[in-house]
mmCIF file of C-alpha atoms and ligand atoms in Angstrom:
data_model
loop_
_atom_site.group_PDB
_atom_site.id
_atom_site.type_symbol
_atom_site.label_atom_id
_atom_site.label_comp_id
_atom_site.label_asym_id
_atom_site.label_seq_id
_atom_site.Cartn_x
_atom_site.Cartn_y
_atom_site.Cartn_z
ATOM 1 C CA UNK A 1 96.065 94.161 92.469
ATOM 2 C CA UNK A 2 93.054 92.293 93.087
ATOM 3 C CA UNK A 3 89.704 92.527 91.031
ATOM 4 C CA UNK A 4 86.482 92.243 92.874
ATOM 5 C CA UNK A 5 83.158 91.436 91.173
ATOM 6 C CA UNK A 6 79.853 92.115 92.890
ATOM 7 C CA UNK A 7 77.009 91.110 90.306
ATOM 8 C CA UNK A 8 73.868 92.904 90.337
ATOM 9 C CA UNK A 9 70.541 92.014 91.584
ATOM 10 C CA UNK A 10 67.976 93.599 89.377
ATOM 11 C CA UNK A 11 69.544 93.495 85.451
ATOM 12 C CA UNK A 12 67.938 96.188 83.145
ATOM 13 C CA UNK A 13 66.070 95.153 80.344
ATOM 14 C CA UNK A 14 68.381 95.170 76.673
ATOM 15 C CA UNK A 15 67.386 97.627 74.276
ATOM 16 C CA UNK A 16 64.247 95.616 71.991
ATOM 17 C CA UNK A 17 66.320 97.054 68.793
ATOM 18 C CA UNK A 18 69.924 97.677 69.347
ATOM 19 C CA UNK A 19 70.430 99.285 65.774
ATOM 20 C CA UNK A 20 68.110 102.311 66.883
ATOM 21 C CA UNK A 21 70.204 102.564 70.093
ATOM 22 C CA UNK A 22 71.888 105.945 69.411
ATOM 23 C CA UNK A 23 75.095 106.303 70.743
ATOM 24 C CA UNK A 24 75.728 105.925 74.115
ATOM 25 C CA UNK A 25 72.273 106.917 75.511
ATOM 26 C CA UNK A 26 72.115 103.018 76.893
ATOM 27 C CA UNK A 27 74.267 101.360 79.297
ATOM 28 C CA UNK A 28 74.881 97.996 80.487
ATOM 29 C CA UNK A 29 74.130 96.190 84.315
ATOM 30 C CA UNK A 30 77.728 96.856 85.452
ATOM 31 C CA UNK A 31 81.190 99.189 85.700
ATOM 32 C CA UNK A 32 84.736 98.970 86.881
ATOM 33 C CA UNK A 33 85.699 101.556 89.001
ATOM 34 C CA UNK A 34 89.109 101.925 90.998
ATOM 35 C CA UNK A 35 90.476 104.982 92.656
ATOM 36 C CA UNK A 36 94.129 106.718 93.291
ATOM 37 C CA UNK A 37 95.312 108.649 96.222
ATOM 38 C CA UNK A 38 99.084 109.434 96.080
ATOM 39 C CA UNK A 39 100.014 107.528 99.734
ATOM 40 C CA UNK A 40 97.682 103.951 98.477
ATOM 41 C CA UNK A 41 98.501 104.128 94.575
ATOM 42 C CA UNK A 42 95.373 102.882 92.482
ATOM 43 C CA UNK A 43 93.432 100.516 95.086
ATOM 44 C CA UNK A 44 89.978 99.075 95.537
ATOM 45 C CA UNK A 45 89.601 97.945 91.807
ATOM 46 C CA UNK A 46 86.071 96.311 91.292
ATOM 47 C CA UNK A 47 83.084 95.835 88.789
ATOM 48 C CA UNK A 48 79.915 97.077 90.629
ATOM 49 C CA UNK A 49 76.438 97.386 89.286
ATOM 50 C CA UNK A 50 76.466 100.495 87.810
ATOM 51 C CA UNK A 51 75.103 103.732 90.307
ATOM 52 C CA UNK A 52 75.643 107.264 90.550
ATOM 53 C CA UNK A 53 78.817 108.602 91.764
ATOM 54 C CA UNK A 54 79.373 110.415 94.907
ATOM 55 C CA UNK A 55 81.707 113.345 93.817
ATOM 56 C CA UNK A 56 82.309 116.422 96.068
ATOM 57 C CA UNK A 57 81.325 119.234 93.675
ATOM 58 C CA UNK A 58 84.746 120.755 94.515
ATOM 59 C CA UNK A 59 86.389 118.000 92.448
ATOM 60 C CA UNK A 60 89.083 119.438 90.227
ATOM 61 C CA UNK A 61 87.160 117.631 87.131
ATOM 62 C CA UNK A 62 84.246 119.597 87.110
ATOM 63 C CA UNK A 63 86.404 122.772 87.458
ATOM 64 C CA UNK A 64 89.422 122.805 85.269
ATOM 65 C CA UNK A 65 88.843 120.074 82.709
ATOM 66 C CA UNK A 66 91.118 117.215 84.649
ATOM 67 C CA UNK A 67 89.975 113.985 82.247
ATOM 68 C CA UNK A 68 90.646 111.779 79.705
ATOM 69 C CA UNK A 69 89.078 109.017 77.919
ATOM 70 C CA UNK A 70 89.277 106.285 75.477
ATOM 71 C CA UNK A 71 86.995 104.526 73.257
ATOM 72 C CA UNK A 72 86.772 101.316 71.642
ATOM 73 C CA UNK A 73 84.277 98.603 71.042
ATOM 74 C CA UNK A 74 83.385 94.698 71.338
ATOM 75 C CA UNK A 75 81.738 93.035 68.290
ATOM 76 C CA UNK A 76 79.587 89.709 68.508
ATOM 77 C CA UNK A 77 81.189 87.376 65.950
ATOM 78 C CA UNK A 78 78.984 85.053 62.893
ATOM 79 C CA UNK A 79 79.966 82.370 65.616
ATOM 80 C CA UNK A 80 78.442 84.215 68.564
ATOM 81 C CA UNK A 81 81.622 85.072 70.249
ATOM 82 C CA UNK A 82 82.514 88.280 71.524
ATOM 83 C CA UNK A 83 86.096 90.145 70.840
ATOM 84 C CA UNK A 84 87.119 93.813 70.792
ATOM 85 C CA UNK A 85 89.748 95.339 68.704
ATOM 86 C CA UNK A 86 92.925 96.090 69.665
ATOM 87 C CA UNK A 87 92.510 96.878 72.703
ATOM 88 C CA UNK A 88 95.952 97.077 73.946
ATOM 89 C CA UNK A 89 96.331 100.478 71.605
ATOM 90 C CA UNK A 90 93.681 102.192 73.559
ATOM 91 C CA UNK A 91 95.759 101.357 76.854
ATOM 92 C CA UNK A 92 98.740 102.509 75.903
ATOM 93 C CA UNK A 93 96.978 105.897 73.815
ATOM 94 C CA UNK A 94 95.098 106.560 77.509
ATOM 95 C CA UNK A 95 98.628 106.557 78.949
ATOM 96 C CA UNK A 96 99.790 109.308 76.737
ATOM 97 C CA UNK A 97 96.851 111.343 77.176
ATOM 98 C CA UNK A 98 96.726 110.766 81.098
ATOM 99 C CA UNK A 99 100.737 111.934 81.099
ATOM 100 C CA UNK A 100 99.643 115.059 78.979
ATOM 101 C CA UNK A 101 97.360 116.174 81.517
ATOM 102 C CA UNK A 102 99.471 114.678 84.433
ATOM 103 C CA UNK A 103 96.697 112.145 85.904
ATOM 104 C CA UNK A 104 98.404 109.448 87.552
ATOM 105 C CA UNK A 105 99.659 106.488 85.200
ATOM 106 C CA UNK A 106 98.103 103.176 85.530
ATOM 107 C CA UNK A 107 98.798 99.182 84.579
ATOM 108 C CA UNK A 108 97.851 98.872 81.132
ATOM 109 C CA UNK A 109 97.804 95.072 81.563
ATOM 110 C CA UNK A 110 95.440 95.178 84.947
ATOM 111 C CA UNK A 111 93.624 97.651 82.869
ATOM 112 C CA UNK A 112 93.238 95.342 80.502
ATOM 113 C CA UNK A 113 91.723 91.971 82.353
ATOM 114 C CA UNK A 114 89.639 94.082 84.074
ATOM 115 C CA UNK A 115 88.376 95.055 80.528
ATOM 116 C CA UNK A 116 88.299 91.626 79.243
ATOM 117 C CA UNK A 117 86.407 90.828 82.911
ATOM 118 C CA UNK A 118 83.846 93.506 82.837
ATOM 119 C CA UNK A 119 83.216 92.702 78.818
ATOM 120 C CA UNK A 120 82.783 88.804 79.766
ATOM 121 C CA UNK A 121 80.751 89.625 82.628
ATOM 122 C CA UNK A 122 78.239 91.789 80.360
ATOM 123 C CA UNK A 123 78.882 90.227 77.119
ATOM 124 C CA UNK A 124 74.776 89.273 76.565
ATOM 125 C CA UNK A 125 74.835 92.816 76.231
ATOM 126 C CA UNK A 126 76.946 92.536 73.303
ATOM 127 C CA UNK A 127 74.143 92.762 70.527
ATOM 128 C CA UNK A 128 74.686 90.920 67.312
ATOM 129 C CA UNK A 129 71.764 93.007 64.915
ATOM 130 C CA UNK A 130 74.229 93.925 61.784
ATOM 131 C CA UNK A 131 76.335 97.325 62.210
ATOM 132 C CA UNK A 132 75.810 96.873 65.982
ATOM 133 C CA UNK A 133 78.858 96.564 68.604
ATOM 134 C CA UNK A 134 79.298 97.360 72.550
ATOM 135 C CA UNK A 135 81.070 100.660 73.208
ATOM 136 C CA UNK A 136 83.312 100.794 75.243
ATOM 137 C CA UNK A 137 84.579 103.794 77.482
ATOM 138 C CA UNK A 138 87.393 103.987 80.205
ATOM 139 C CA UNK A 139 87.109 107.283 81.515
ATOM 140 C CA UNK A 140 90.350 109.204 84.062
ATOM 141 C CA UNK A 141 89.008 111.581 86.095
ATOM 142 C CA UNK A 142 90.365 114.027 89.242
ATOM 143 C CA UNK A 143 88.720 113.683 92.263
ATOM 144 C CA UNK A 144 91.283 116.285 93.889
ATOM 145 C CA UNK A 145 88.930 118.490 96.313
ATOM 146 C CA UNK A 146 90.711 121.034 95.981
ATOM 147 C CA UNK A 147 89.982 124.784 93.744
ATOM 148 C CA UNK A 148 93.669 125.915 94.167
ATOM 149 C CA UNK A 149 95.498 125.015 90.693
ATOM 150 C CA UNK A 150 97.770 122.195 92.032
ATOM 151 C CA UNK A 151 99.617 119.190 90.933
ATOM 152 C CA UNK A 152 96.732 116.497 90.628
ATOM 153 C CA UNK A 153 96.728 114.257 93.653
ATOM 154 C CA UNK A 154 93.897 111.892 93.300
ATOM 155 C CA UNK A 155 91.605 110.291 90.752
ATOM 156 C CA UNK A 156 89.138 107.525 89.245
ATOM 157 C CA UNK A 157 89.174 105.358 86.980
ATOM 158 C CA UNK A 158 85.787 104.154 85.344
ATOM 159 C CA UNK A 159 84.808 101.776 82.247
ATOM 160 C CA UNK A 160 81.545 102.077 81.218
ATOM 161 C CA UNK A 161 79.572 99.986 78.264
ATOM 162 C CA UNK A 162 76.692 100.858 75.987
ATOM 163 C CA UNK A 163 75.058 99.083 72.979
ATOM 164 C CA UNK A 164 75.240 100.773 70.004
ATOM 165 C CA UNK A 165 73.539 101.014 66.581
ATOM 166 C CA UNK A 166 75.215 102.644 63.308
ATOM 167 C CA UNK A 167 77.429 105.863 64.400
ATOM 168 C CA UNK A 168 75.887 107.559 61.383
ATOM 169 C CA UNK A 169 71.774 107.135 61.185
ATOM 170 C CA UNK A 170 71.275 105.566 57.137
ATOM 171 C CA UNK A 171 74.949 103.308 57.374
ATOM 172 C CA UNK A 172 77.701 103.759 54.960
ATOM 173 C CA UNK A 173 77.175 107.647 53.056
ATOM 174 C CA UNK A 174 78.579 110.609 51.994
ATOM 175 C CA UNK A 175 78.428 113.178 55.033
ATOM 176 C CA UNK A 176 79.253 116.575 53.956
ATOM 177 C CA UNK A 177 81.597 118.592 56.233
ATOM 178 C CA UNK A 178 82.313 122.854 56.841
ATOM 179 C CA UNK A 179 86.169 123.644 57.048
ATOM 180 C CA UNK A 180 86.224 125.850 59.953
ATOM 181 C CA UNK A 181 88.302 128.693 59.111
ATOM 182 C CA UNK A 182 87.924 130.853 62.574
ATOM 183 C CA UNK A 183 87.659 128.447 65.593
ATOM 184 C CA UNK A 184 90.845 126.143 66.264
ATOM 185 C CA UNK A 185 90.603 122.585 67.832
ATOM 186 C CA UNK A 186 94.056 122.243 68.750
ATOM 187 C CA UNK A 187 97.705 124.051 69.004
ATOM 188 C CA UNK A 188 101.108 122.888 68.756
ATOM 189 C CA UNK A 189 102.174 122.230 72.420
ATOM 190 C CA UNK A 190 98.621 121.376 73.479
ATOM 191 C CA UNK A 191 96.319 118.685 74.027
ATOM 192 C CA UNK A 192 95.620 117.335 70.826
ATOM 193 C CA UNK A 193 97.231 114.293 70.382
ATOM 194 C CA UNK A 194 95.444 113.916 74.016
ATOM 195 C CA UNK A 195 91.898 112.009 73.863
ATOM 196 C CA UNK A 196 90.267 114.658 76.684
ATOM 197 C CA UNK A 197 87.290 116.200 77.292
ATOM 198 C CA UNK A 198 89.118 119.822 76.856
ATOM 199 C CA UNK A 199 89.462 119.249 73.360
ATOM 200 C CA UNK A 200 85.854 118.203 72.633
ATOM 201 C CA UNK A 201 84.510 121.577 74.429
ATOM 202 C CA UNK A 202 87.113 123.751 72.576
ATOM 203 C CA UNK A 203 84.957 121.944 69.710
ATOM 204 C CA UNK A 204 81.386 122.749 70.728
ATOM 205 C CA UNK A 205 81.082 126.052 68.991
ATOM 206 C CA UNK A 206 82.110 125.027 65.320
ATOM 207 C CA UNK A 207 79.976 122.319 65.822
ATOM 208 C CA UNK A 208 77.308 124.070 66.544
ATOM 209 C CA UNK A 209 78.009 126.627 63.631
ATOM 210 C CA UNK A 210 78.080 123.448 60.975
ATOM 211 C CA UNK A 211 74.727 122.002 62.172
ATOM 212 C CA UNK A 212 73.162 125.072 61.727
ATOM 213 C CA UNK A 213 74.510 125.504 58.201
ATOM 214 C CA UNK A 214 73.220 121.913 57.205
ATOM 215 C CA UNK A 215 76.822 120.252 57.428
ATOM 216 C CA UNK A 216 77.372 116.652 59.594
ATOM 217 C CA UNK A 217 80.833 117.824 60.708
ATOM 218 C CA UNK A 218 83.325 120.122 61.086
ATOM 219 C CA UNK A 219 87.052 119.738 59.561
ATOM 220 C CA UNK A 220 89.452 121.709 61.657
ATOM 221 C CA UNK A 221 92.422 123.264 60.580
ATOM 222 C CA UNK A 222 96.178 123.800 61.973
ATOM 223 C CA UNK A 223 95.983 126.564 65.079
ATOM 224 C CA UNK A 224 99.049 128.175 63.641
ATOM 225 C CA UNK A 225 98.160 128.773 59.892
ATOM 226 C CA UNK A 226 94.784 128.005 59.865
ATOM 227 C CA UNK A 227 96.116 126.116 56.665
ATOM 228 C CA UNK A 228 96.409 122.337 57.234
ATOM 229 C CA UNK A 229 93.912 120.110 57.379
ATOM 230 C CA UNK A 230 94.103 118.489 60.697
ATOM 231 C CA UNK A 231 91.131 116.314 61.349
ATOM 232 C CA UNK A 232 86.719 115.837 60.818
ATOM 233 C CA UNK A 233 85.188 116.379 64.133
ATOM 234 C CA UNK A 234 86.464 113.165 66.210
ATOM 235 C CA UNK A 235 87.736 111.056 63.074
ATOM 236 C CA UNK A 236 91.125 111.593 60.819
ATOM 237 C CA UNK A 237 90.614 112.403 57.493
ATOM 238 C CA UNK A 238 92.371 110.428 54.475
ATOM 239 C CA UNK A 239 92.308 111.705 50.754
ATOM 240 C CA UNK A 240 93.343 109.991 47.893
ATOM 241 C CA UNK A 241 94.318 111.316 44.703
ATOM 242 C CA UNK A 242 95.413 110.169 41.746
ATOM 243 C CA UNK A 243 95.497 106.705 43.276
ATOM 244 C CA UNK A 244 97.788 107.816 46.243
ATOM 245 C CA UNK A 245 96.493 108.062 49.756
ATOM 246 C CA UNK A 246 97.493 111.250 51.589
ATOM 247 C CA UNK A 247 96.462 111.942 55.269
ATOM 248 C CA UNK A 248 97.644 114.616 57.667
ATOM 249 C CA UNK A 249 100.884 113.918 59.635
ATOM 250 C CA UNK A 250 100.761 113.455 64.024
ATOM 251 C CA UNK A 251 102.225 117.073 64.223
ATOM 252 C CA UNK A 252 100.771 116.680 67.616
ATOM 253 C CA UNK A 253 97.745 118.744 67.440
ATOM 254 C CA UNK A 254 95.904 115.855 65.435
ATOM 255 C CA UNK A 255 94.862 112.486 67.435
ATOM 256 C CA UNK A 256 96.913 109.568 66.434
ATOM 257 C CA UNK A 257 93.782 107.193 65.588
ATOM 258 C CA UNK A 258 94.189 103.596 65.862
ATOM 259 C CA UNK A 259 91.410 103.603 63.034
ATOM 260 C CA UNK A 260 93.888 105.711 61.015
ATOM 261 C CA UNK A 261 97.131 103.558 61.451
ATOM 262 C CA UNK A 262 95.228 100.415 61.073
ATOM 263 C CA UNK A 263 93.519 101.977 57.566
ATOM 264 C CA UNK A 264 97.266 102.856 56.964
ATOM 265 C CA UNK A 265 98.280 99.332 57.190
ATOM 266 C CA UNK A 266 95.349 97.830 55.372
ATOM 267 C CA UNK A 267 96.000 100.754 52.343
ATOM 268 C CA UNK A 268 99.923 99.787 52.208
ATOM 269 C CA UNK A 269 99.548 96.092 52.193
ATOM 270 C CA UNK A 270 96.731 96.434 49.173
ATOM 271 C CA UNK A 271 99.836 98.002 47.543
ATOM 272 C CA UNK A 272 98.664 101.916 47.889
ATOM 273 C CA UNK A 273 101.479 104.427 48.321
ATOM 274 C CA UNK A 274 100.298 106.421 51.282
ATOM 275 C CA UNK A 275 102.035 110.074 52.257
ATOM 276 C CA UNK A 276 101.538 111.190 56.096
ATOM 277 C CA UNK A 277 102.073 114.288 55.792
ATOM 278 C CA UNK A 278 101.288 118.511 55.717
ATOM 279 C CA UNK A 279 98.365 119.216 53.249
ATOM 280 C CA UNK A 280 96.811 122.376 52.860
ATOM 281 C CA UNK A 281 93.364 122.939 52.294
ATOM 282 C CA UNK A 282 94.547 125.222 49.031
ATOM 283 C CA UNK A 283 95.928 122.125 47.869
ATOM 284 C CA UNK A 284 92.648 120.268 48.648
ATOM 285 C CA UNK A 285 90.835 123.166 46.542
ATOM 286 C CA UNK A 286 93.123 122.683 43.540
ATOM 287 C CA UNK A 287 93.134 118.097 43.543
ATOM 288 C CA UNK A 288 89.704 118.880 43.775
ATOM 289 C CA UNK A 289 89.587 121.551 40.844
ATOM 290 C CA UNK A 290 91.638 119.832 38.083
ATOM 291 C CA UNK A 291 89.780 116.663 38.732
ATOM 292 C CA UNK A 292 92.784 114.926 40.690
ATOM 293 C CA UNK A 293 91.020 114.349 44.022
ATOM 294 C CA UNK A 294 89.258 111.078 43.769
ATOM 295 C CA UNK A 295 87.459 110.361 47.313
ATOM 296 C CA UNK A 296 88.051 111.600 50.668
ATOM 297 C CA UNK A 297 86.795 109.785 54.118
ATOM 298 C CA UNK A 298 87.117 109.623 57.907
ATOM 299 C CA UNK A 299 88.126 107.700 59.990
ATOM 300 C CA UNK A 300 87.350 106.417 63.538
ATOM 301 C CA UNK A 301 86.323 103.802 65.740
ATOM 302 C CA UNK A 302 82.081 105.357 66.201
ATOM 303 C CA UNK A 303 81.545 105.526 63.029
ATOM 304 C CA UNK A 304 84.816 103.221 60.987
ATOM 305 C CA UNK A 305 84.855 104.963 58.004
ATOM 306 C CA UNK A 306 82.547 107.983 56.727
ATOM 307 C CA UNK A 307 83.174 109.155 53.081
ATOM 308 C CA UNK A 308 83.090 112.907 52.361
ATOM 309 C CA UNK A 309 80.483 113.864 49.820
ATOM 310 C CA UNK A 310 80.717 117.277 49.843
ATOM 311 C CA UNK A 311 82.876 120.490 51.653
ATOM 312 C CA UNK A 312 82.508 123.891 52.283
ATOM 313 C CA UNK A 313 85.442 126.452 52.843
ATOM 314 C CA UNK A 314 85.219 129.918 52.885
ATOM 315 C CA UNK A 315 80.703 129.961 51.987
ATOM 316 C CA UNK A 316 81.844 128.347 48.700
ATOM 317 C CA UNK A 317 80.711 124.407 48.213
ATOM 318 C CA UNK A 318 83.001 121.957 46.840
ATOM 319 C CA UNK A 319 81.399 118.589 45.502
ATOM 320 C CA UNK A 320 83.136 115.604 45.224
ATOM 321 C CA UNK A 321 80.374 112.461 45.027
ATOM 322 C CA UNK A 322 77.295 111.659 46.114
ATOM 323 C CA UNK A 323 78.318 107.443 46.187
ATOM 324 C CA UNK A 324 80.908 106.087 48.543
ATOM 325 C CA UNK A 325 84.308 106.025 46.587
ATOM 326 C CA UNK A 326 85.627 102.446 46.156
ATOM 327 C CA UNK A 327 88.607 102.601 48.706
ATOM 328 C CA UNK A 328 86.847 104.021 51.442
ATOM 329 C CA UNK A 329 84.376 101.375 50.694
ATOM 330 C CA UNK A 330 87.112 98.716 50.329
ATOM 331 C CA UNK A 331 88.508 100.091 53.673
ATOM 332 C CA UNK A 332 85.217 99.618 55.465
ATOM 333 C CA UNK A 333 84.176 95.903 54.309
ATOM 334 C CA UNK A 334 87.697 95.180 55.318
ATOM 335 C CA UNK A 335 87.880 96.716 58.672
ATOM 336 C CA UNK A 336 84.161 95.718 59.547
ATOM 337 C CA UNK A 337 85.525 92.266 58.136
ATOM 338 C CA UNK A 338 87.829 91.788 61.025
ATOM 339 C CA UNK A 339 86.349 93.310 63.444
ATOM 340 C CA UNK A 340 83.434 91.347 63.195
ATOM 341 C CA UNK A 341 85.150 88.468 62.734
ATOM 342 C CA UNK A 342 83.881 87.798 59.073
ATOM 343 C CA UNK A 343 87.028 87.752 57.934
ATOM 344 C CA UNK A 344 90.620 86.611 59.000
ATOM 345 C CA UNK A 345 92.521 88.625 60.884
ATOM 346 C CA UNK A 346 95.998 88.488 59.957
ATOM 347 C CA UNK A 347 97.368 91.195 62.047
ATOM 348 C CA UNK A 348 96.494 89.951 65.549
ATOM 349 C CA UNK A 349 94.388 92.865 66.178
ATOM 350 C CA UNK A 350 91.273 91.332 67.378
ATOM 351 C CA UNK A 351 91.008 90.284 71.156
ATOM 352 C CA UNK A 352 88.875 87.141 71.963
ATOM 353 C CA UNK A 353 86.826 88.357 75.925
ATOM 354 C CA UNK A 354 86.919 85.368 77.926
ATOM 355 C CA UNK A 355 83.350 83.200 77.575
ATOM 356 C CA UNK A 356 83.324 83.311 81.206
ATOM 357 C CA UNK A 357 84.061 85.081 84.151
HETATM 358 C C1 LIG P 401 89.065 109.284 69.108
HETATM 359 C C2 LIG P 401 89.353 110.298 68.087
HETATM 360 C C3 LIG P 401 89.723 109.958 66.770
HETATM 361 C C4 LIG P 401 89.704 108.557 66.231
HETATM 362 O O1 LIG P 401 90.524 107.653 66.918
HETATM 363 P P1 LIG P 401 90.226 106.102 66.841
HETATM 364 O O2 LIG P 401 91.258 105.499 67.718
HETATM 365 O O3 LIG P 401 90.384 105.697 65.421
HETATM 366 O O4 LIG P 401 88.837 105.892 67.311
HETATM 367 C C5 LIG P 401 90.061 110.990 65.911
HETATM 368 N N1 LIG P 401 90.009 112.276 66.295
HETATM 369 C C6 LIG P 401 89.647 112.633 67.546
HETATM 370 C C7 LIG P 401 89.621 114.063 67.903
HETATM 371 C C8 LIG P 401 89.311 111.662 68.480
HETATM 372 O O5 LIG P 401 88.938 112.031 69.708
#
């Protein structure tokens, strides 16, 4: 499929201080956009100064919830070049998602160039302030006119970019989290291995309910038992006690982060044994009360890693350190280390975008 590239006239001004940029309140000159009907197949890929979209408000997405999304982010190297990290993951991750909610399927490959295109194309964008990357987000969407609940017919595809600053205002620190013990995020059999919207409303209330109480996040736990610890609002959670790392298994209700498999990697080639598996938040309570549980973080590309100060379950608070623990901090020089190309990568993960397009 061809890629067309119309370059805009009137570029917007970069943000004066990218590391008070927020996250994802800022976005760059241009987007790629292609749409899907079933007769043409995905057609009339392009990058287009970014606009507003014309979208009958009968589209199925604004109705019933038909989208999914990735995101992932380019880093501006010591050297000044640009690269994103593993990009190729995110592809094939959208796929999965897209199939769970039965969008149409796309070319993770085209999908690709036309990332590495747009990137190039808006890579002075790409700010290089410490702790500051481009986001990246490919959005699916159904464009179906259509309020009967059919089999989706057509769709969009968009990639958008924004500059951002430190996920988490004040850098690398504790966050403390409330274990939601009423609300569930996800059930066995639904949609949350899938990265969609869906699963970010069925979110909003607990949310809500923590920032209210004074906690950053929310950890969510199994739909069935309300026993396992599945996940911290959109990161995976790791704990590690005495010495050995333990982090939820992909039951399928918990997101299979590339954050978490590459911390997995990075843990098990330092030599830590690392269990993916069930673990209750019972067993949490007791590491925690005989002095067992060392650190706990989470993980995820917005904010890389976030270590867990403090938890609340049940309206009873749980300390467990006011300083980032040494792995989590050993897991985020590392994987800041690569990404930002301060420090070899030996796992081919990063992606060099093109220095021209
Ligand atoms: C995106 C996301 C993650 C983290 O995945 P990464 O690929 O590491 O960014 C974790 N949990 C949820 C719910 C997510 O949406």
């Amino acid at each position: 499929m061809e890629l067309t590239i119309t370059r805009t006239q009137n570029p917007a001004a970069k943000p004066a201080d990218p590391s008070k940029a927020g996250f994802g309140t800022i976005f760059t000159d241009h987007i790629f956009e292609m749409d899907y009907t079933p007769d043409k197949g995905w057609h009339d890929a392009r990058i287009v100064p970014i606009h507003d979209l014309q979208i009958h408000p009968g589209a199925a997405v604004f109705h019933y919830g038909a989208e999914v999304f990735e995101g992932l982010k380019a880093y501006r190297t010591p050297q000044g070049r640009v690269q994103m990290f593993r990009p190729w993951d995110n592809m094939q991750r959208m796929r999965d998602s897209a199939e769970r909610i039965q969008l149409p399927d796309f070319d993770p490959d085209f999908m690709l160039e036309a990332l590495k295109k747009l990137v190039a194309l808006d890579q002075d964008w790409v700010p290089s302030v410490p702790g500051t990357s481009l986001y990246i987000r490919p959005v699916e969407i159904c464009t179906d006119v259509d309020l009967g609940l059919h089999c989706i017919g057509s769709a969009k595809m968009l990639i958008l970019l924004s500059p951002v600053g430190s996920y988490l205002a004040g850098g690398l620190r504790p966050v403390s989290i409330l274990i939601e013990d009423h609300d569930v995020r996800a059930v066995r059999g639904g949609t949350g291995y899938a990265k969609c919207g869906g699963n970010y409303a069925a979110a909003n209330r607990a949310a809500a309910k923590a920032e209210a109480k004074g906690y950053d996040q929310v950890l969510w736990l199994d739909g069935v038992n309300q026993k396992y610890i599945e996940e911290v609002g959109g990161m995976n959670v790791m704990f590690k006690i005495d010495g050995k790392i333990v982090t939820p298994a992909l039951t399928g209700s918990v997101l299979p982060g590339i954050t978490r498999r590459s911390c997995i990697q990075l843990l098990k080639d330092k030599g830590y044994e690392v269990e993916e598996r069930l673990f209750s938040v019972e067993e949490l309570v007791a590491a925690l009360a005989s002095g067992h549980l060392e650190e706990a973080w989470g993980c995820g590309t917005a904010a890389v890693i976030s270590p867990i100060g403090k938890f609340c379950y049940q309206d009873k608070e749980y300390a467990i350190g006011d300083t980032n623990g040494e792995t989590a901090q050993w897991l985020y020089d590392t994987l800041t280390g690569i990404q930002w190309g301060r420090i070899e990568d030996p796992y081919g993960w990063v992606c060099p975008v093109p220095e021209t397009v």
